[in-house]
């Protein structure tokens, strides 16, 4: 059913109504009432979301389509998310990438996001759409297009010019989101309005309900009827249900500003073993009850990694800081607070290709997430998350259990170094245990005293004590249903349980050498099916089993229940892919994507990165053969009726070109400094005013801001013509701005007069450049190259930082200068419609399109490579082509380009230079030799054509007068190749070079 804007207006939405009214008009329906009239597929109460009548724990991860420009790989990532036991993905869209010119919404090829939504659906994943218009996201402009720099009105307020600017984008993305709502059979269950609409500088009306309402009306008018949520960056209650104009359907605070918050460990990955104290959220539950008691407790974003700034420590350290221990302690702390929609930021970070990053980051947006930038799933945090998400998936009782508002010491456990938080339910209760000092690395013994249906029980009943080893947290359960059995309690944690035929298999795990105990209600006797070392005893009307965790698996049977007892590392090898209404349990593979039964064949889609024995537990009846990735395996049944089969890992020989011996074609990419260069086709920089309020008033006779001329992305080049008024003018004062880690070089005719090589913190720089002696009345030209690291984010409403100009802020010079400017060829009328508005900058080879495949090599020469480089300041472009023939239908082979420095440091000891990497026309790296830290640049299959021809281009901007060279650059295989069940990758369109009419 699709609702017209007319009906929505009647129901109380509609922009017209909003403009005219200053409060909620009487007679119109409250949002909650309106929502119920619109749809009943996604509903909620104060416990959880209810989808199609079923309560669900929404376990979600953030994944941005625009950070992986290969649509055919989206399914791969969704499957890896689904394999974790997650059921939802939250995604931002980037306005600036989709509407590079005002009024020109354009999303095709890698920028089309409909296939992203379809891939989610194919993988069985729900979606939370977060179209902004503001997103933050460490993306250029925080999602805002550069042309907003020319808007006078304040961004993210109800300034008319700003609101008008959002209309086209919101109508276009809104229509696609509406089309794929769950109410129309699609996967989208929720839509987020704006993002962190929380903080403002003084002098603006804030919070501005009219702005939020305007966006909500845009969404409604586009036909969106699923509930709207927000993402308040603090427990401020902004726009919560009941607050009037601009209120959302479901409120969420991410509580950033307390620092004990949704990003509790912050963003400094330098000392990953050091957890700051005082950072664990303890007020989540109370804040939620204060702000929005009638809606479920949502966390739209919870830290699952970190960004890393220029000059930072690199994402492996972030993965170490936000590792499996962090997941154990902090995620379980959120379960203790009763969260029932939990979204991890990021689950897969991806890449800031084609200038989509902001200056506070670099090309990689790996984020230290569970799924690496190269899509490998070999971080331990991936496996830990799988244990937790699968547990919640089989624990429906959690959804209605009631979280305590505080953490108790001494009530449920002995040992005051430990706190227990109860989440009490009628269908299972959950007791979350952690160290009171959550940073503690101590090993602490404790016993529990838990309320159960058989009275308060002191656990372990069979003697001994439990242990919490360092940065760990456990969820102990009581009265927990497992099929037709019930656990009176379990100290061992639950991975999953599944009923197949009449048997229920329960998989539990514990840390190394820990004592654990569980009790099954009833009088069935316990017996050991596999292994030894289990003690059984009947107590309190139940059968108690106790053991010490070992790396050797034990299986016990208690009545109809088969309990697989594992240590945690072994549990990491287990998977529970959905099958029918339940799941099947598979032990062994590196990854299990999905399972299906067709007739008598059970088919698994799985990945292997070593020789593996695969075990299928709970083989469905009627199934007689096993296929993995389409190959029939010789499976044998063991005593428990499980199947085992063996997969030999024999990777193919991989032939990847050696760039050190490749043939390189080279071309000067700074012809501007040669005497014969003609810039008559360049745009004149002749605006004597700017409409950019952040850059007003101008300090220069004409605006020298890129965006005033439509140049919003990549580097900028200026040409300043002057006639020397007198021979003594010897200094140019120059103030430039390009964002943190940017650089600038200035030439007078063909002579470098100075460079700013950049550092990790300077977003702008002032220089006094000494000129050589000039000849009076002679004509000269400055050529100024300024890097643009992306536009700033716009976090504080009113500060309008996304309008911080890029280019020349100020200069002083004795002679009058006539300026010309260029950025990417065509500016907002960008040349490469497919790769989008942000991919190119001002360099000559970019303007000509030579970074695309098949450039006119007749214009190039051979004989020098990036390894010889340049002997003077300048910019060169080197390109090489090669053919790959990799067995990628069956193998997932992540390739990276690695810059190797002469020292082991991430910062080169050589003369400073920066390189852009172009792979088949896609800019996939911005390397800064003197800032770093990134040296390895993953290039996804699909951008690289694994079966066919490829073009790799590298620019070399030498900043010093002596030039620079690349010490070494080569391919590396970024992860153990996996024999894969992934769908074959279709290379993303790679338009080749064609002559650009009017290019200069
Ligand atoms: C959060 C933003 O919502 C998100 O877009 C991203 O920028 C993230 O921060 C950091 O990676 S909120 C912020 C206040 C922590």
PDB file of N, CA and C in Angstrom, residues 149-150 683-711 716-719 803 805-811 817-822:
ATOM      1  N   UNK A 149      28.439  24.857   0.117  1.00  0.00           N
ATOM      2  CA  UNK A 149      29.299  25.954   0.595  1.00  0.00           C
ATOM      3  C   UNK A 149      28.791  27.304   0.089  1.00  0.00           C
ATOM      4  N   UNK A 150      28.020  27.264  -0.968  1.00  0.00           N
ATOM      5  CA  UNK A 150      27.531  28.529  -1.532  1.00  0.00           C
ATOM      6  C   UNK A 150      26.169  28.927  -0.964  1.00  0.00           C
ATOM      7  N   UNK A 683      38.889  28.206 -16.285  1.00  0.00           N
ATOM      8  CA  UNK A 683      37.946  29.189 -15.719  1.00  0.00           C
ATOM      9  C   UNK A 683      38.702  30.353 -15.078  1.00  0.00           C
ATOM     10  N   UNK A 684      38.169  31.540 -15.263  1.00  0.00           N
ATOM     11  CA  UNK A 684      38.733  32.694 -14.564  1.00  0.00           C
ATOM     12  C   UNK A 684      38.230  32.698 -13.130  1.00  0.00           C
ATOM     13  N   UNK A 685      39.110  32.996 -12.233  1.00  0.00           N
ATOM     14  CA  UNK A 685      38.664  33.196 -10.846  1.00  0.00           C
ATOM     15  C   UNK A 685      38.370  34.678 -10.720  1.00  0.00           C
ATOM     16  N   UNK A 686      37.106  35.013 -10.897  1.00  0.00           N
ATOM     17  CA  UNK A 686      36.780  36.441 -11.006  1.00  0.00           C
ATOM     18  C   UNK A 686      35.602  36.851 -10.136  1.00  0.00           C
ATOM     19  N   UNK A 687      35.243  36.014  -9.177  1.00  0.00           N
ATOM     20  CA  UNK A 687      34.130  36.413  -8.303  1.00  0.00           C
ATOM     21  C   UNK A 687      34.662  37.396  -7.261  1.00  0.00           C
ATOM     22  N   UNK A 688      34.137  38.557  -7.274  1.00  0.00           N
ATOM     23  CA  UNK A 688      34.638  39.538  -6.303  1.00  0.00           C
ATOM     24  C   UNK A 688      33.953  39.380  -4.948  1.00  0.00           C
ATOM     25  N   UNK A 689      32.991  38.481  -4.909  1.00  0.00           N
ATOM     26  CA  UNK A 689      32.318  38.181  -3.643  1.00  0.00           C
ATOM     27  C   UNK A 689      32.199  36.689  -3.503  1.00  0.00           C
ATOM     28  N   UNK A 690      31.938  36.263  -2.291  1.00  0.00           N
ATOM     29  CA  UNK A 690      31.604  34.853  -2.104  1.00  0.00           C
ATOM     30  C   UNK A 690      30.291  34.783  -1.359  1.00  0.00           C
ATOM     31  N   UNK A 691      29.500  33.783  -1.685  1.00  0.00           N
ATOM     32  CA  UNK A 691      28.285  33.599  -0.883  1.00  0.00           C
ATOM     33  C   UNK A 691      28.538  32.596   0.231  1.00  0.00           C
ATOM     34  N   UNK A 692      29.780  32.195   0.379  1.00  0.00           N
ATOM     35  CA  UNK A 692      30.111  31.287   1.480  1.00  0.00           C
ATOM     36  C   UNK A 692      30.296  32.099   2.758  1.00  0.00           C
ATOM     37  N   UNK A 693      29.353  32.001   3.694  1.00  0.00           N
ATOM     38  CA  UNK A 693      29.443  32.853   4.888  1.00  0.00           C
ATOM     39  C   UNK A 693      30.666  32.550   5.742  1.00  0.00           C
ATOM     40  N   UNK A 694      31.150  31.316   5.673  1.00  0.00           N
ATOM     41  CA  UNK A 694      32.321  30.972   6.493  1.00  0.00           C
ATOM     42  C   UNK A 694      33.573  31.629   5.924  1.00  0.00           C
ATOM     43  N   UNK A 695      33.584  31.855   4.639  1.00  0.00           N
ATOM     44  CA  UNK A 695      34.747  32.494   4.019  1.00  0.00           C
ATOM     45  C   UNK A 695      34.546  33.978   3.792  1.00  0.00           C
ATOM     46  N   UNK A 696      33.546  34.571   4.427  1.00  0.00           N
ATOM     47  CA  UNK A 696      33.259  35.997   4.224  1.00  0.00           C
ATOM     48  C   UNK A 696      33.749  36.813   5.417  1.00  0.00           C
ATOM     49  N   UNK A 697      34.190  38.050   5.201  1.00  0.00           N
ATOM     50  CA  UNK A 697      34.384  38.647   3.879  1.00  0.00           C
ATOM     51  C   UNK A 697      35.677  38.139   3.252  1.00  0.00           C
ATOM     52  N   UNK A 698      35.754  38.232   1.957  1.00  0.00           N
ATOM     53  CA  UNK A 698      36.972  37.806   1.274  1.00  0.00           C
ATOM     54  C   UNK A 698      38.158  38.652   1.716  1.00  0.00           C
ATOM     55  N   UNK A 699      39.291  38.001   1.843  1.00  0.00           N
ATOM     56  CA  UNK A 699      40.516  38.741   2.124  1.00  0.00           C
ATOM     57  C   UNK A 699      41.300  38.982   0.850  1.00  0.00           C
ATOM     58  N   UNK A 700      40.809  38.423  -0.235  1.00  0.00           N
ATOM     59  CA  UNK A 700      41.509  38.521  -1.511  1.00  0.00           C
ATOM     60  C   UNK A 700      40.610  39.288  -2.479  1.00  0.00           C
ATOM     61  N   UNK A 701      41.181  39.905  -3.514  1.00  0.00           N
ATOM     62  CA  UNK A 701      40.358  40.695  -4.443  1.00  0.00           C
ATOM     63  C   UNK A 701      39.283  39.860  -5.129  1.00  0.00           C
ATOM     64  N   UNK A 702      39.578  38.606  -5.389  1.00  0.00           N
ATOM     65  CA  UNK A 702      38.568  37.694  -5.942  1.00  0.00           C
ATOM     66  C   UNK A 702      38.556  36.431  -5.090  1.00  0.00           C
ATOM     67  N   UNK A 703      37.446  35.742  -5.127  1.00  0.00           N
ATOM     68  CA  UNK A 703      37.382  34.493  -4.368  1.00  0.00           C
ATOM     69  C   UNK A 703      38.323  33.471  -4.982  1.00  0.00           C
ATOM     70  N   UNK A 704      39.074  32.836  -4.124  1.00  0.00           N
ATOM     71  CA  UNK A 704      39.961  31.746  -4.560  1.00  0.00           C
ATOM     72  C   UNK A 704      39.572  30.464  -3.829  1.00  0.00           C
ATOM     73  N   UNK A 705      38.267  30.331  -3.572  1.00  0.00           N
ATOM     74  CA  UNK A 705      37.725  29.126  -2.951  1.00  0.00           C
ATOM     75  C   UNK A 705      37.224  28.196  -4.052  1.00  0.00           C
ATOM     76  N   UNK A 706      37.641  26.959  -3.999  1.00  0.00           N
ATOM     77  CA  UNK A 706      37.239  26.004  -5.032  1.00  0.00           C
ATOM     78  C   UNK A 706      35.744  25.955  -5.252  1.00  0.00           C
ATOM     79  N   UNK A 707      34.974  25.871  -4.172  1.00  0.00           N
ATOM     80  CA  UNK A 707      33.540  25.623  -4.337  1.00  0.00           C
ATOM     81  C   UNK A 707      32.822  26.813  -4.963  1.00  0.00           C
ATOM     82  N   UNK A 708      33.420  28.006  -4.887  1.00  0.00           N
ATOM     83  CA  UNK A 708      32.770  29.143  -5.545  1.00  0.00           C
ATOM     84  C   UNK A 708      32.762  28.965  -7.059  1.00  0.00           C
ATOM     85  N   UNK A 709      33.618  28.057  -7.541  1.00  0.00           N
ATOM     86  CA  UNK A 709      33.685  27.798  -8.984  1.00  0.00           C
ATOM     87  C   UNK A 709      33.270  26.366  -9.301  1.00  0.00           C
ATOM     88  N   UNK A 710      32.648  25.704  -8.324  1.00  0.00           N
ATOM     89  CA  UNK A 710      32.135  24.357  -8.568  1.00  0.00           C
ATOM     90  C   UNK A 710      33.169  23.255  -8.383  1.00  0.00           C
ATOM     91  N   UNK A 711      34.311  23.583  -7.776  1.00  0.00           N
ATOM     92  CA  UNK A 711      35.352  22.557  -7.578  1.00  0.00           C
ATOM     93  C   UNK A 711      35.345  22.121  -6.115  1.00  0.00           C
ATOM     94  N   UNK A 716      43.283  21.254  -6.101  1.00  0.00           N
ATOM     95  CA  UNK A 716      42.967  22.502  -6.803  1.00  0.00           C
ATOM     96  C   UNK A 716      44.255  23.042  -7.402  1.00  0.00           C
ATOM     97  N   UNK A 717      44.128  23.666  -8.553  1.00  0.00           N
ATOM     98  CA  UNK A 717      45.275  24.332  -9.186  1.00  0.00           C
ATOM     99  C   UNK A 717      44.896  25.768  -9.480  1.00  0.00           C
ATOM    100  N   UNK A 718      45.820  26.626  -9.188  1.00  0.00           N
ATOM    101  CA  UNK A 718      45.621  28.054  -9.462  1.00  0.00           C
ATOM    102  C   UNK A 718      46.723  28.531 -10.393  1.00  0.00           C
ATOM    103  N   UNK A 719      46.350  29.457 -11.242  1.00  0.00           N
ATOM    104  CA  UNK A 719      47.330  30.152 -12.077  1.00  0.00           C
ATOM    105  C   UNK A 719      47.181  31.632 -11.768  1.00  0.00           C
ATOM    106  N   UNK A 803      31.405  24.166   5.360  1.00  0.00           N
ATOM    107  CA  UNK A 803      31.669  25.261   4.417  1.00  0.00           C
ATOM    108  C   UNK A 803      33.099  25.782   4.507  1.00  0.00           C
ATOM    109  N   UNK A 805      36.325  26.735   3.514  1.00  0.00           N
ATOM    110  CA  UNK A 805      36.733  26.734   2.105  1.00  0.00           C
ATOM    111  C   UNK A 805      38.016  25.946   1.880  1.00  0.00           C
ATOM    112  N   UNK A 806      38.180  25.546   0.653  1.00  0.00           N
ATOM    113  CA  UNK A 806      39.409  24.916   0.192  1.00  0.00           C
ATOM    114  C   UNK A 806      40.013  25.837  -0.872  1.00  0.00           C
ATOM    115  N   UNK A 807      41.293  26.099  -0.743  1.00  0.00           N
ATOM    116  CA  UNK A 807      41.942  26.951  -1.742  1.00  0.00           C
ATOM    117  C   UNK A 807      42.823  27.980  -1.076  1.00  0.00           C
ATOM    118  N   UNK A 808      42.809  29.175  -1.629  1.00  0.00           N
ATOM    119  CA  UNK A 808      43.656  30.252  -1.111  1.00  0.00           C
ATOM    120  C   UNK A 808      42.782  31.174  -0.270  1.00  0.00           C
ATOM    121  N   UNK A 809      43.145  31.316   0.987  1.00  0.00           N
ATOM    122  CA  UNK A 809      42.362  32.150   1.901  1.00  0.00           C
ATOM    123  C   UNK A 809      42.815  33.603   1.837  1.00  0.00           C
ATOM    124  N   UNK A 810      44.107  33.781   1.583  1.00  0.00           N
ATOM    125  CA  UNK A 810      44.654  35.139   1.667  1.00  0.00           C
ATOM    126  C   UNK A 810      46.013  35.146   0.979  1.00  0.00           C
ATOM    127  N   UNK A 811      46.395  36.303   0.485  1.00  0.00           N
ATOM    128  CA  UNK A 811      47.766  36.461   0.009  1.00  0.00           C
ATOM    129  C   UNK A 811      48.136  37.930   0.009  1.00  0.00           C
ATOM    130  N   UNK A 817      47.435  40.466  -9.312  1.00  0.00           N
ATOM    131  CA  UNK A 817      47.457  39.120  -9.898  1.00  0.00           C
ATOM    132  C   UNK A 817      46.108  38.849 -10.548  1.00  0.00           C
ATOM    133  N   UNK A 818      46.135  38.286 -11.730  1.00  0.00           N
ATOM    134  CA  UNK A 818      44.910  37.834 -12.389  1.00  0.00           C
ATOM    135  C   UNK A 818      44.866  36.315 -12.261  1.00  0.00           C
ATOM    136  N   UNK A 819      43.765  35.847 -11.689  1.00  0.00           N
ATOM    137  CA  UNK A 819      43.741  34.434 -11.301  1.00  0.00           C
ATOM    138  C   UNK A 819      42.896  33.568 -12.214  1.00  0.00           C
ATOM    139  N   UNK A 820      43.367  32.352 -12.357  1.00  0.00           N
ATOM    140  CA  UNK A 820      42.579  31.290 -12.981  1.00  0.00           C
ATOM    141  C   UNK A 820      42.560  30.121 -11.991  1.00  0.00           C
ATOM    142  N   UNK A 821      41.555  29.320 -12.106  1.00  0.00           N
ATOM    143  CA  UNK A 821      41.411  28.206 -11.147  1.00  0.00           C
ATOM    144  C   UNK A 821      40.903  26.969 -11.870  1.00  0.00           C
ATOM    145  N   UNK A 822      41.371  25.833 -11.428  1.00  0.00           N
ATOM    146  CA  UNK A 822      40.689  24.602 -11.828  1.00  0.00           C
ATOM    147  C   UNK A 822      40.739  23.582 -10.698  1.00  0.00           C
TER     148      UNK A 822
END
